[in-house]
PDB file of C-alpha atoms in Angstrom:
ATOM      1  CA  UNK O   1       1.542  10.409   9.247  1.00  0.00           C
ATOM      2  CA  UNK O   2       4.612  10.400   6.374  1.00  0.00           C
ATOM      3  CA  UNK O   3       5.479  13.016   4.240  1.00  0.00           C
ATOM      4  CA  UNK O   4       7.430  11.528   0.656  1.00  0.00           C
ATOM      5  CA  UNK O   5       9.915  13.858  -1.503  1.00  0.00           C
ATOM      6  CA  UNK O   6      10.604  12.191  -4.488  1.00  0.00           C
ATOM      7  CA  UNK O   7      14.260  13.025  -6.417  1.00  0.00           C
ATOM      8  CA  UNK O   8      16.087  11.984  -9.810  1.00  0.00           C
ATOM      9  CA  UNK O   9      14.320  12.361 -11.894  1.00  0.00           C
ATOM     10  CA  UNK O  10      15.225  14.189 -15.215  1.00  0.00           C
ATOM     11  CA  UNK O  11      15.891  13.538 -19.246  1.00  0.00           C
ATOM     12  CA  UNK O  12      17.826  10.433 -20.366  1.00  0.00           C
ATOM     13  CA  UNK O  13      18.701   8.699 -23.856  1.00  0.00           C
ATOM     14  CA  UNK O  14      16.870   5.462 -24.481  1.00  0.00           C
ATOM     15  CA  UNK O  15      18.845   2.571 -22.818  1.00  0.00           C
ATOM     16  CA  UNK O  16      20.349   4.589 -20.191  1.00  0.00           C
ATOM     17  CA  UNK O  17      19.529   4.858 -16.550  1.00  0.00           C
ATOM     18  CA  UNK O  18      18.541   6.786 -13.601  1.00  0.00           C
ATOM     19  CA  UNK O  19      17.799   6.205 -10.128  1.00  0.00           C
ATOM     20  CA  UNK O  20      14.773   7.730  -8.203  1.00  0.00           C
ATOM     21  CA  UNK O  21      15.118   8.439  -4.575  1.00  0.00           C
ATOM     22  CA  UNK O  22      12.114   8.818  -1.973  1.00  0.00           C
ATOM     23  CA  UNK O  23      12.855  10.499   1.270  1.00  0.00           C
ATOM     24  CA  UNK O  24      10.569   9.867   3.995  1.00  0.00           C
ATOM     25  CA  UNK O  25       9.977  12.017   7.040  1.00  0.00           C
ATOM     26  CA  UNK O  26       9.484  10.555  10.525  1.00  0.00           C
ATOM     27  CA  UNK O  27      10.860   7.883  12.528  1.00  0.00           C
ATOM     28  CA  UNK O  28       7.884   5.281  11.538  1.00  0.00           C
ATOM     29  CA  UNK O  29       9.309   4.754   7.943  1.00  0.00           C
ATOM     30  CA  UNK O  30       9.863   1.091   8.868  1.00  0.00           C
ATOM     31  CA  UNK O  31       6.095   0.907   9.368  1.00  0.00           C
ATOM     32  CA  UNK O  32       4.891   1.649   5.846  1.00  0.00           C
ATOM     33  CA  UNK O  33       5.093  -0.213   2.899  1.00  0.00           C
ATOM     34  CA  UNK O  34       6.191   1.387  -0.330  1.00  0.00           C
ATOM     35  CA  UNK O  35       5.082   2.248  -4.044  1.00  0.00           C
ATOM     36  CA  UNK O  36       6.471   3.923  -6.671  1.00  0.00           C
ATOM     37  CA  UNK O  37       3.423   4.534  -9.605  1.00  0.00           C
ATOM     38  CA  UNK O  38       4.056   6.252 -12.725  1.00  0.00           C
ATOM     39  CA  UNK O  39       1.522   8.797 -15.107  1.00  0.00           C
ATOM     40  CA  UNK O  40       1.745   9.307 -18.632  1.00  0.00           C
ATOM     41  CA  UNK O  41       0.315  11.966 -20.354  1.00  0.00           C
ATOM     42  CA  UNK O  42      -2.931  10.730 -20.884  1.00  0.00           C
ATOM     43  CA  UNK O  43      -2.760   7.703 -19.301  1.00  0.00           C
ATOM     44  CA  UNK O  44      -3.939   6.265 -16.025  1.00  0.00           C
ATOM     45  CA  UNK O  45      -2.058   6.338 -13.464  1.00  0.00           C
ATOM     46  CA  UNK O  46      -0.025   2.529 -12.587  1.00  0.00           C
ATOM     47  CA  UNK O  47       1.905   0.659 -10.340  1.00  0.00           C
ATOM     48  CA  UNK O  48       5.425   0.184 -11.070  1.00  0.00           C
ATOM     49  CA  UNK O  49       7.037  -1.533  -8.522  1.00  0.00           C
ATOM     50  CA  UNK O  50       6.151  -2.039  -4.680  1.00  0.00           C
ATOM     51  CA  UNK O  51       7.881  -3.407  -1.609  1.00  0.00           C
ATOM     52  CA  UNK O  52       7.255  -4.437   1.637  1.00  0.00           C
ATOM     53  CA  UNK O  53       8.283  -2.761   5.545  1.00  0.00           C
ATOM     54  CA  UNK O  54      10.909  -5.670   5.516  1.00  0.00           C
ATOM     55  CA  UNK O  55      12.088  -5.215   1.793  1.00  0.00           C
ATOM     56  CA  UNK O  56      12.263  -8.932   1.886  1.00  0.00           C
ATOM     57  CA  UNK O  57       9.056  -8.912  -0.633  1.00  0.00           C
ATOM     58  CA  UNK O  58       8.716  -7.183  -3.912  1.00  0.00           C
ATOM     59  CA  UNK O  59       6.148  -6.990  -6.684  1.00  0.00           C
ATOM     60  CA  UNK O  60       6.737  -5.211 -10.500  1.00  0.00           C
ATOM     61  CA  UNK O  61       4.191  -4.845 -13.194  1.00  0.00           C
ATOM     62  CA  UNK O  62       5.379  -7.275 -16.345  1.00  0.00           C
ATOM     63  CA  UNK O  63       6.768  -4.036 -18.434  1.00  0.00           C
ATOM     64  CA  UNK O  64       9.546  -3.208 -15.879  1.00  0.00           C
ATOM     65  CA  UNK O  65      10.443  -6.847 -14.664  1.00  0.00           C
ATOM     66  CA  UNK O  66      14.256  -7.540 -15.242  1.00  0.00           C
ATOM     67  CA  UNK O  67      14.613  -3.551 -15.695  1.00  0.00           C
ATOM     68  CA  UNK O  68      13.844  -2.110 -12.771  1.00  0.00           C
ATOM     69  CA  UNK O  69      14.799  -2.329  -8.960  1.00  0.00           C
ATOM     70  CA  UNK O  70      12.892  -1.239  -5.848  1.00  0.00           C
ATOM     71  CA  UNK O  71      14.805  -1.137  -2.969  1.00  0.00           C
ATOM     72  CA  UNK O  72      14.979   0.687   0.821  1.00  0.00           C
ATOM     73  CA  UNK O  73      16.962   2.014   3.416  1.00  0.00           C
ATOM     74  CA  UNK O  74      15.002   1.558   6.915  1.00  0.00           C
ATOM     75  CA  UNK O  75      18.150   3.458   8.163  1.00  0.00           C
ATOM     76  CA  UNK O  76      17.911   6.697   6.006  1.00  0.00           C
ATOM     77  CA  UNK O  77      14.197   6.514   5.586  1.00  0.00           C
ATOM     78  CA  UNK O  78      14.595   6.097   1.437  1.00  0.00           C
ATOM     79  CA  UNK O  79      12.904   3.837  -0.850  1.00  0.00           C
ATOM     80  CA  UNK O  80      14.938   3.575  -4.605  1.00  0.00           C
ATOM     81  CA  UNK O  81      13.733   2.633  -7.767  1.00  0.00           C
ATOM     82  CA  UNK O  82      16.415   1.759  -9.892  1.00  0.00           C
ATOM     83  CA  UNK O  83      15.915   2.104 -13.843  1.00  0.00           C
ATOM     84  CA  UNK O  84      17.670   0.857 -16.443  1.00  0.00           C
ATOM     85  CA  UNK O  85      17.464  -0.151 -20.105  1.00  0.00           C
ATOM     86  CA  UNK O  86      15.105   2.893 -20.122  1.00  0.00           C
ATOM     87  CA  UNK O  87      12.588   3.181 -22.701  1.00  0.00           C
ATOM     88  CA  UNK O  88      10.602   5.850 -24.004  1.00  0.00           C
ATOM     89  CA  UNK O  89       7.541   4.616 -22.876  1.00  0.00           C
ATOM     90  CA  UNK O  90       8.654   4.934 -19.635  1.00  0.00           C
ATOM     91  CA  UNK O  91       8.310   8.413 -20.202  1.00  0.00           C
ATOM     92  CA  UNK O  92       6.263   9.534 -16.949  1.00  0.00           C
ATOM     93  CA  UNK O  93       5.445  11.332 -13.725  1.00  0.00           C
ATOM     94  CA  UNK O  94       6.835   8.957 -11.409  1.00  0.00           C
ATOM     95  CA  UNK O  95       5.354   9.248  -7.844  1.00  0.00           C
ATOM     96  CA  UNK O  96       5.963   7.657  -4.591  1.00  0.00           C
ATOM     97  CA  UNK O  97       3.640   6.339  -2.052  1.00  0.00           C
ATOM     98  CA  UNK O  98       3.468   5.038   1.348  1.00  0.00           C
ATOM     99  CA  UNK O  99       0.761   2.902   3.342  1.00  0.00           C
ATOM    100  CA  UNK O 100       0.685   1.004   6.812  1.00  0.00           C
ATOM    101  CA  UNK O 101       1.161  -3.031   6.184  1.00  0.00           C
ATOM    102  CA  UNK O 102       2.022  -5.860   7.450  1.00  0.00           C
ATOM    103  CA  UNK O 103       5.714  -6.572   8.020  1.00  0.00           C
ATOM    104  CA  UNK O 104       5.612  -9.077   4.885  1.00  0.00           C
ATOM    105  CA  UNK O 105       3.029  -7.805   2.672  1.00  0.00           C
ATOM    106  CA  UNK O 106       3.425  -6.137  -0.602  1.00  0.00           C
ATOM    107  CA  UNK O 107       0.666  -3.643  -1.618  1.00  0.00           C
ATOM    108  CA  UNK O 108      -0.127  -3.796  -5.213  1.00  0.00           C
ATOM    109  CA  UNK O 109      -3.736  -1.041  -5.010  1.00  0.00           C
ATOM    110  CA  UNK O 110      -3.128   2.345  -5.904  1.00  0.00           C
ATOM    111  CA  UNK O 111      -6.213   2.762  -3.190  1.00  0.00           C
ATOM    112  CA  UNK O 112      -4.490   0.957  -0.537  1.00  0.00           C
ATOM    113  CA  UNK O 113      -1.784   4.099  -0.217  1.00  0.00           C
ATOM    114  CA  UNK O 114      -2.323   7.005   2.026  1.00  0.00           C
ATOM    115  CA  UNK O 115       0.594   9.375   1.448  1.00  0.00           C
ATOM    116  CA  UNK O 116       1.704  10.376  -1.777  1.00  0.00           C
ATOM    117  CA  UNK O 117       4.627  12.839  -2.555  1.00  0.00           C
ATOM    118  CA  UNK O 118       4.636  15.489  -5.615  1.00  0.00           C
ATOM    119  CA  UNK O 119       6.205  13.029  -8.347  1.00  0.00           C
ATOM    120  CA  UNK O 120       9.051  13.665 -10.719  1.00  0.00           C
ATOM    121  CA  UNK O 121       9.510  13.891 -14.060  1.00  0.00           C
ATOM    122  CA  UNK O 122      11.173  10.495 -16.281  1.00  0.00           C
ATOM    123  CA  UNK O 123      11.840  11.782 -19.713  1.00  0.00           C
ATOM    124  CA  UNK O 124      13.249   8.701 -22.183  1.00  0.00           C
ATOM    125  CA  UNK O 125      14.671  10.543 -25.297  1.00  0.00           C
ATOM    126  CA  UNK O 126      14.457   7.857 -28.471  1.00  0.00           C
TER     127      UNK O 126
END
């Protein structure tokens, strides 16, 4: 089992940035592939961007693509999601999530994740 903490969230001016951090406890982080979904008030929940145990694969949903970056640290147990050229509608709980996988695979279903931390708040001021 994985416990995720997600950080770095907070308020930023459209066009600006911020970086997301997702700490992972245990020493099987390297086992799990990684997620990072966002929620906007009253919208469904959605996959941003994912990566594999490896980091070698990556997917992103088309509204993010050339925006944002997912990244990891096998070493320090962290996934990142880097975000710039924010826009409002980014505006969202962002959560991270974890699942077992394959050392290649990518897992792009929300039902596919087993561990899921308590999100953080993206606010993109216009």
């Amino acid at each position: 089992q994985v416990q995720v903490v997600e950080s770095g969230g907070g308020l930023v001016q459209a066009g600006g940035s911020l970086r997301l951090s997702c700490a992972a406890s245990g020493r099987t982080f390297r086992s799990y592939a990684m997620g990072w979904f966002r929620q906007a008030p009253g919208k469904e929940r959605e996959l941003v961007a994912a990566i594999s145990r490896s980091g070698g694969n990556t997917y992103y949903v088309d509204s993010v693509k050339g925006r944002f970056t997912i990244s990891r640290d096998n070493a320090k147990n962290t996934v990142y999601l880097q975000m710039d050229s924010l826009k409002p509608e980014d505006t969202a709980v962002y959560y991270c999530a974890a699942t077992y996988a394959n050392l290649i695979v990518v897992v792009a279903t929300e039902g596919q994740y087993d561990y899921w931390g308590q999100g953080t708040q993206v606010t993109v001021s216009s």
